[in-house]
């Protein structure tokens, strides 16, 4: 496929280019400007929320779908994405790893049985991560269906660790996920881009891509 990439010089941008071996990068845009070779069939955005309005404009200009992994989006940003999804397909996720999306399903099924337990979330990421807490931690907290304190650690080159720790007076139950490399997110973004090519329009999560 011919794809566009916003954030192409970043850690995720580089990881995505490494897995998109059977596709052609035909469009990039960064703070220095645009580089258009030909119309992209899909745009992948792993950048910064400050890029969102231009990315949405690009999708309308190219009449192409969007895969967006960028975190720290606001409610207003989500409203803009849902509006765009009335015209083109949009896949949005704060975490494109199968493991975290499986963890979401586990939490959805079992957290109703844990309402009398204390619960807190710990997320650990590399020391270059700009936002805290992580989008994934926010997503997991939402799945819990109740407030849970989130502790954020920023150390070294950690790709992304998340733990949900339940405790009562007699037991501790910990659910954890570790991303060993960014490649897992990049492969998820590639799967989502292939999914977008088959859709006319609509707003989808990565869960809907893999399940
Ligand atoms: N959903 C998921 O599965 C995952 C999501 N993420 C998220 O993806 C995003 C990027 O992560 P990561 O690659 O580590 O971050 P980096 O800081 O390494 O890269 C960010 C990239 O975005 C570019 N950028 C920043 N602002 C703009 C803008 N206004 N317009 C265009 N480009 C811009 C940067 O360019 P420059 O350097 O020139 O500013 C850089 O290329 C973060 O929000 C992160 O949380 C990360 C991993 C997985
Ligand atoms: O910035 C990162 O690296 C990551 N960000 C996402 C998040 O904020 O949840 C996903 C993953 O944990 C890696």
Coordinates of C-alpha atoms and ligand atoms in Angstrom, one line a residue:
X1 CA 0.0 0.0 0.0
X2 CA 1.0 3.7 -0.4
X3 CA 0.9 5.2 3.1
X4 CA 1.5 8.5 4.7
X5 CA 3.4 8.8 8.1
X6 CA 3.1 11.6 10.6
X7 CA 6.0 11.3 13.1
X8 CA 8.3 9.6 10.6
X9 CA 11.5 10.7 12.4
X10 CA 10.3 9.6 15.8
X11 CA 10.9 6.3 17.6
X12 CA 7.6 4.9 16.5
X13 CA 7.9 6.4 13.0
X14 CA 11.2 4.5 12.5
X15 CA 9.7 1.3 13.9
X16 CA 6.7 1.6 11.6
X17 CA 8.9 2.1 8.5
X18 CA 10.9 -1.0 9.5
X19 CA 7.8 -3.2 9.4
X20 CA 6.1 -1.6 6.3
X21 CA 8.5 -3.4 4.0
X22 CA 5.9 -4.4 1.4
X23 CA 4.5 -0.8 1.3
X24 CA 5.6 2.5 0.0
X25 CA 6.0 5.7 2.1
X26 CA 4.5 8.4 -0.2
X27 CA 3.7 11.2 2.3
X28 CA 5.3 12.7 5.4
X29 CA 4.6 15.9 7.3
X30 CA 6.4 17.3 10.2
X31 CA 6.9 20.8 11.7
X32 CA 9.2 21.7 8.8
X33 CA 6.6 21.0 6.2
X34 CA 5.2 18.3 3.8
X35 CA 6.8 15.8 1.4
X36 CA 4.2 14.4 -1.0
X37 CA 5.2 11.8 -3.6
X38 CA 1.7 10.6 -4.4
X39 CA -1.7 10.3 -2.7
X40 CA -1.5 8.0 0.3
X41 CA -4.2 5.3 0.7
X42 CA -3.9 5.6 4.5
X43 CA -2.2 7.9 6.9
X44 CA -0.5 6.6 10.1
X45 CA 0.0 9.1 12.9
X46 CA 2.3 8.4 15.8
X47 CA 3.4 11.9 16.6
X48 CA 1.9 14.5 19.0
X49 CA -1.6 15.8 19.6
X50 CA -0.3 19.2 18.2
X51 CA -0.3 17.5 14.8
X52 CA -3.9 16.3 14.9
X53 CA -5.7 19.1 13.2
X54 CA -3.3 19.0 10.2
X55 CA -3.5 15.2 10.1
X56 CA -7.3 15.4 9.9
X57 CA -7.0 18.0 7.1
X58 CA -4.7 15.6 5.2
X59 CA -7.2 12.8 5.5
X60 CA -9.9 15.0 4.0
X61 CA -7.6 16.2 1.3
X62 CA -6.5 12.7 0.3
X63 CA -9.9 11.1 1.1
X64 CA -7.9 8.4 3.0
X65 CA -8.3 6.5 6.2
X66 CA -6.3 7.1 9.4
X67 CA -4.5 4.9 11.9
X68 CA -3.7 7.0 15.0
X69 CA -1.7 5.9 18.0
X70 CA -0.8 9.3 19.3
X71 CA -1.7 9.7 23.0
X72 CA -2.7 12.5 25.3
X73 CA -5.7 13.3 23.1
X74 CA -8.4 15.5 24.6
X75 CA -12.2 14.9 24.5
X76 CA -12.3 17.6 21.8
X77 CA -9.7 15.7 19.8
X78 CA -11.9 12.6 20.0
X79 CA -14.9 14.5 18.7
X80 CA -12.8 15.7 15.7
X81 CA -11.8 12.0 15.0
X82 CA -15.4 10.8 15.3
X83 CA -16.5 13.6 12.8
X84 CA -13.7 12.5 10.4
X85 CA -14.8 8.9 10.8
X86 CA -18.2 9.9 9.2
X87 CA -16.2 10.3 6.0
X88 CA -13.3 7.9 6.1
X89 CA -12.3 4.8 8.3
X90 CA -10.4 5.7 11.5
X91 CA -8.6 3.2 13.8
X92 CA -7.6 4.8 17.1
X93 CA -5.8 3.1 20.0
X94 CA -3.5 4.1 22.7
X95 CA -1.9 0.7 22.5
X96 CA -1.5 -1.4 19.3
X97 CA -0.2 -4.5 21.1
X98 CA -2.4 -7.7 21.1
X99 CA -1.4 -8.3 24.8
X100 CA -2.8 -5.1 26.1
X101 CA -6.0 -5.5 24.2
X102 CA -6.3 -9.0 25.7
X103 CA -5.7 -7.5 29.1
X104 CA -8.5 -5.1 28.5
X105 CA -10.9 -8.0 27.8
X106 CA -9.7 -9.8 31.0
X107 CA -10.3 -6.7 33.1
X108 CA -13.8 -6.2 31.4
X109 CA -14.8 -9.7 32.4
X110 CA -13.2 -10.0 35.9
X111 CA -13.1 -6.5 37.5
X112 CA -16.9 -6.7 38.5
X113 CA -15.8 -9.5 40.9
X114 CA -13.0 -7.3 42.3
X115 CA -15.1 -4.3 43.4
X116 CA -14.2 -4.7 47.1
X117 CA -10.4 -4.9 46.4
X118 CA -8.1 -1.9 46.4
X119 CA -6.6 -1.3 42.9
X120 CA -3.8 0.9 41.6
X121 CA -2.0 1.0 38.2
X122 CA 1.8 1.3 37.6
X123 CA 3.1 2.2 34.2
X124 CA 6.8 2.4 33.2
X125 CA 8.2 4.0 30.1
X126 CA 11.4 5.3 28.6
X127 CA 12.7 8.7 29.8
X128 CA 11.9 10.4 26.5
X129 CA 8.1 9.9 26.8
X130 CA 6.5 13.3 26.9
X131 CA 3.1 12.5 28.4
X132 CA 2.1 11.0 31.8
X133 CA 0.2 9.0 32.7
X134 CA 0.4 6.8 29.6
X135 CA -2.6 6.5 27.3
X136 CA -2.6 2.8 27.9
X137 CA -2.9 3.3 31.7
X138 CA -5.9 5.7 31.1
X139 CA -7.4 3.1 28.8
X140 CA -7.0 0.3 31.4
X141 CA -8.4 2.5 34.2
X142 CA -11.5 3.2 32.0
X143 CA -11.9 -0.6 31.6
X144 CA -11.8 -1.0 35.4
X145 CA -14.8 1.2 35.5
X146 CA -13.6 3.1 38.6
X147 CA -11.0 5.5 39.8
X148 CA -7.5 3.9 40.3
X149 CA -4.4 5.9 41.1
X150 CA -1.8 5.7 38.3
X151 CA 1.9 5.7 39.1
X152 CA 4.2 6.7 36.2
X153 CA 7.9 5.8 36.1
X154 CA 10.2 7.3 33.4
X155 CA 13.5 5.4 33.2
X156 CA 16.0 4.3 30.5
X157 CA 14.6 2.9 27.3
X158 CA 11.6 1.0 28.7
X159 CA 9.2 0.4 25.7
X160 CA 6.1 0.1 27.9
X161 CA 5.2 -1.8 31.1
X162 CA 1.8 -1.8 32.7
X163 CA 0.6 -3.5 35.9
X164 CA -2.8 -3.5 37.5
X165 CA -2.4 -4.4 41.2
X166 CA -5.4 -5.5 43.2
X167 CA -5.1 -6.1 46.9
X168 CA -7.3 -6.9 50.0
X169 CA -6.5 -7.8 53.6
X170 CA -5.5 -11.2 52.6
X171 CA -4.3 -11.3 49.0
X172 CA -2.6 -9.5 46.1
X173 CA -3.5 -10.1 42.5
X174 CA -1.3 -8.5 39.8
X175 CA -2.0 -8.4 36.1
X176 CA 1.0 -7.2 34.0
X177 CA 2.0 -6.6 30.4
X178 CA 5.5 -5.8 29.1
X179 CA 6.3 -4.6 25.6
X180 CA 9.7 -6.1 24.8
X181 CA 10.1 -3.8 21.8
X182 CA 8.3 -1.1 19.9
X183 CA 8.0 -3.5 17.0
X184 CA 4.9 -5.0 18.6
X185 CA 3.1 -1.6 18.3
X186 CA 4.4 -1.1 14.7
X187 CA 3.1 -4.5 13.6
X188 CA -0.3 -3.6 15.2
X189 CA -0.3 -0.3 13.3
X190 CA 0.4 -2.2 10.0
X191 CA -2.5 -4.6 10.7
X192 CA -4.7 -1.6 11.4
X193 CA -3.6 0.1 8.1
X194 CA -4.6 -3.1 6.2
X195 CA -7.9 -3.1 8.0
X196 CA -8.6 0.5 7.0
X197 CA -8.1 -0.3 3.3
X198 CA -11.1 -2.7 3.5
X199 CA -13.5 -0.1 5.2
X200 CA -15.5 2.7 3.7
X201 CA -15.8 4.8 6.9
X202 CA -16.3 4.4 10.6
X203 CA -14.5 4.7 14.0
X204 CA -12.7 1.6 15.1
X205 CA -10.5 0.5 18.0
X206 CA -7.6 -1.9 17.6
X207 CA -9.7 -4.5 19.4
X208 CA -12.0 -4.5 16.4
X209 CA -9.1 -5.0 14.1
X210 CA -7.8 -8.2 15.9
X211 CA -10.9 -9.8 17.4
Ligands
LIG1 N1 -0.8 3.6 20.4 C1 0.4 2.9 20.6 O1 0.4 1.7 20.5 C2 1.6 3.7 20.8 C3 1.5 5.0 20.9 N2 2.6 5.8 21.1 C4 2.5 7.3 21.1 O2 3.0 7.7 19.8 C5 3.4 9.1 20.0 C6 4.8 9.1 19.4 O3 5.7 8.3 20.2 P1 7.3 8.3 19.9 O4 7.5 7.9 18.5 O5 7.9 7.5 21.0 O6 7.6 9.8 20.1 P2 8.9 10.6 19.5 O7 9.0 11.9 20.3 O8 10.0 9.7 19.3 O9 8.4 11.0 18.0 C7 7.4 12.0 17.8 C8 7.4 12.3 16.3 O10 6.3 13.2 16.1 C9 6.8 14.4 15.4 N3 6.0 15.6 15.8 C10 5.9 16.2 17.0 N4 5.0 17.2 16.9 C11 4.6 17.2 15.6 C12 3.7 18.0 14.8 N5 3.0 19.1 15.4 N6 3.5 17.8 13.5 C13 4.1 16.7 12.9 N7 5.0 15.9 13.6 C14 5.2 16.2 14.9 C15 8.2 14.5 15.9 O11 9.0 15.3 15.1 P3 10.1 16.3 15.7 O12 11.1 15.4 16.4 O13 10.7 17.0 14.5 O14 9.4 17.1 16.7 C16 8.7 13.0 15.9 O15 9.0 12.6 14.6 C17 3.3 9.4 21.5 O16 2.1 10.1 21.6 C18 3.2 8.0 22.1 O17 2.5 8.0 23.4 C19 3.9 5.2 21.2 C20 4.0 3.9 21.1 C21 2.9 3.0 20.9
LIG2 O1 5.2 6.6 24.5 C1 5.4 5.3 24.3 O2 6.4 4.7 24.1 C2 4.1 4.5 24.5 N1 3.0 5.2 24.6 C3 1.7 4.6 24.6 C4 0.9 5.0 25.8 O3 1.1 6.2 26.2 O4 0.2 4.2 26.4 C5 1.7 3.1 24.3 C6 2.9 2.3 24.8 O5 2.8 2.1 26.2 C7 4.2 3.0 24.5

